[in-house]
């Protein structure tokens, strides 16, 4: 490995009907330069004149009814812009032209670094689950959802090919001609896949060899495109690294299994911008996003899992949560901040070498 990995084994209590949540607790989010140490207090004069400006990650949207409930509680309207990439979301922190950024993935929010201006805030509702997903040394990012990025197997296509179904990460990596994966330089699920390989490598040589093999897989820009390019979407490769939740939403009728030992959580966060003129209202929005019913709506609309313990997990996702819990034994991956850039550079080097061959 590039350097010793850092594991957290904090275990969360299981709530009734939520088997397996203890295995995904603790500060396991992949921290790619997201430990915010910027402003802890607002830097703009506060006002009660709206609207509240929300910037949300591309492909996500606020669940129905959230804007109406927020306006009923605060008297302030929401203005939501959902057209921004992770890098653009990070830029909004520096430009101070938003009140709240929402849906930021710790795995790819490289612009949210020590210079970012975020307001410290721990919601009184965070103790019901969201706090279990807090990043180390940061009280400025509130977890609102997570999903599991796994090596997924199209069981029917794998059986039809007559080759063994992979049961471990080693099996997946060793057969790159059967694998589709998202580009780690463009999609956070691809970076999560690299981190899973790093976690399970026994040394630098094994990691380098695994990255070389992964670079020979079919690479697609996003996990949605990787899913469509796999045999699930009509391609000829039965294994794909992607969000298990997204996979069953796109292909609800397909026989999809996860190689559970490869599954790694990807957490999405909300943050209040220090340049906000509506910090009190921003706090109320974050509180609202942690309501159990809103959490259930986020899970359904974002192809995600709720962070609050008592919120309902969509039934199609539960088997992945249970399967992950059965293999994870409470140990969750937290990659040190400085490791991920080096891991990504190592991937690029192997991918460039593969292109040259």
Short mmCIF file of N, CA and C in Angstrom, two decimals, residues 1 5 7 151 167-173 192-203 206-207 210 241 259-264 324 327 333:
data_model
loop_
_atom_site.label_atom_id
_atom_site.label_comp_id
_atom_site.label_asym_id
_atom_site.label_seq_id
_atom_site.Cartn_x
_atom_site.Cartn_y
_atom_site.Cartn_z
N UNK A 1 0.84 -1.19 0.00
CA UNK A 1 0.00 0.00 0.00
C UNK A 1 0.87 1.24 0.00
N UNK A 5 -2.96 1.96 6.17
CA UNK A 5 -4.33 2.46 6.17
C UNK A 5 -4.81 2.67 7.60
N UNK A 7 -7.97 2.55 10.04
CA UNK A 7 -9.30 1.97 10.18
C UNK A 7 -9.96 2.45 11.46
N UNK A 151 -18.17 -4.06 -6.01
CA UNK A 151 -18.08 -4.84 -7.24
C UNK A 151 -19.37 -5.63 -7.36
N UNK A 167 -15.77 -14.00 -5.92
CA UNK A 167 -16.21 -13.98 -4.52
C UNK A 167 -15.34 -13.09 -3.65
N UNK A 168 -14.33 -12.46 -4.24
CA UNK A 168 -13.42 -11.60 -3.48
C UNK A 168 -12.93 -10.49 -4.39
N UNK A 169 -12.32 -9.48 -3.78
CA UNK A 169 -11.73 -8.40 -4.57
C UNK A 169 -10.61 -8.92 -5.44
N UNK A 170 -9.86 -9.89 -4.94
CA UNK A 170 -8.78 -10.48 -5.73
C UNK A 170 -9.35 -11.09 -7.01
N UNK A 171 -10.47 -11.79 -6.90
CA UNK A 171 -11.09 -12.39 -8.08
C UNK A 171 -11.51 -11.32 -9.09
N UNK A 172 -12.05 -10.22 -8.58
CA UNK A 172 -12.51 -9.14 -9.46
C UNK A 172 -11.35 -8.52 -10.21
N UNK A 173 -10.29 -8.18 -9.46
CA UNK A 173 -9.13 -7.52 -10.05
C UNK A 173 -8.41 -8.43 -11.03
N UNK A 192 -13.55 5.46 -4.91
CA UNK A 192 -13.87 4.55 -3.82
C UNK A 192 -13.38 3.14 -4.15
N UNK A 193 -13.51 2.74 -5.42
CA UNK A 193 -13.03 1.42 -5.84
C UNK A 193 -11.51 1.32 -5.64
N UNK A 194 -10.78 2.37 -5.99
CA UNK A 194 -9.32 2.37 -5.77
C UNK A 194 -9.00 2.24 -4.29
N UNK A 195 -9.76 2.94 -3.47
CA UNK A 195 -9.50 2.88 -2.03
C UNK A 195 -9.75 1.48 -1.48
N UNK A 196 -10.77 0.78 -2.03
CA UNK A 196 -11.02 -0.59 -1.60
C UNK A 196 -9.83 -1.49 -1.95
N UNK A 197 -9.25 -1.27 -3.14
CA UNK A 197 -8.07 -2.04 -3.54
C UNK A 197 -6.90 -1.73 -2.63
N UNK A 198 -6.72 -0.46 -2.31
CA UNK A 198 -5.63 -0.06 -1.42
C UNK A 198 -5.80 -0.70 -0.05
N UNK A 199 -7.05 -0.72 0.43
CA UNK A 199 -7.33 -1.29 1.75
C UNK A 199 -6.92 -2.76 1.82
N UNK A 200 -7.15 -3.50 0.74
CA UNK A 200 -6.93 -4.94 0.78
C UNK A 200 -5.59 -5.38 0.19
N UNK A 201 -4.74 -4.41 -0.19
CA UNK A 201 -3.41 -4.77 -0.69
C UNK A 201 -2.45 -4.95 0.47
N UNK A 202 -1.59 -5.94 0.37
CA UNK A 202 -0.67 -6.25 1.45
C UNK A 202 0.64 -5.49 1.37
N UNK A 203 0.86 -4.77 0.30
CA UNK A 203 2.10 -4.02 0.15
C UNK A 203 2.12 -3.26 -1.15
N UNK A 206 1.84 -5.38 -4.45
CA UNK A 206 0.51 -5.89 -4.74
C UNK A 206 -0.42 -4.78 -5.17
N UNK A 207 -0.33 -3.61 -4.53
CA UNK A 207 -1.16 -2.48 -4.92
C UNK A 207 -0.86 -2.07 -6.36
N UNK A 210 -2.34 -4.54 -8.70
CA UNK A 210 -3.80 -4.44 -8.74
C UNK A 210 -4.24 -3.22 -9.55
N UNK A 241 -17.97 -2.05 -11.03
CA UNK A 241 -17.87 -1.26 -9.80
C UNK A 241 -18.87 -0.12 -9.89
N UNK A 259 -20.19 -8.38 -4.41
CA UNK A 259 -19.06 -9.04 -3.74
C UNK A 259 -18.87 -8.23 -2.46
N UNK A 260 -19.50 -8.69 -1.38
CA UNK A 260 -19.68 -7.83 -0.21
C UNK A 260 -18.38 -7.36 0.41
N UNK A 261 -17.32 -8.15 0.28
CA UNK A 261 -16.05 -7.71 0.87
C UNK A 261 -15.45 -6.52 0.15
N UNK A 262 -16.00 -6.17 -1.02
CA UNK A 262 -15.50 -5.00 -1.76
C UNK A 262 -16.29 -3.75 -1.43
N UNK A 263 -17.41 -3.87 -0.74
CA UNK A 263 -18.31 -2.73 -0.54
C UNK A 263 -17.69 -1.69 0.40
N UNK A 264 -17.75 -0.44 -0.03
CA UNK A 264 -17.19 0.67 0.72
C UNK A 264 -18.21 1.80 0.75
N UNK A 324 -23.28 -6.53 3.66
CA UNK A 324 -22.07 -5.79 4.03
C UNK A 324 -21.77 -5.98 5.51
N UNK A 327 -19.99 -9.20 6.49
CA UNK A 327 -18.58 -9.38 6.16
C UNK A 327 -17.68 -8.30 6.76
N UNK A 333 -13.59 1.67 6.49
CA UNK A 333 -12.43 2.28 5.89
C UNK A 333 -12.44 3.80 6.05
#
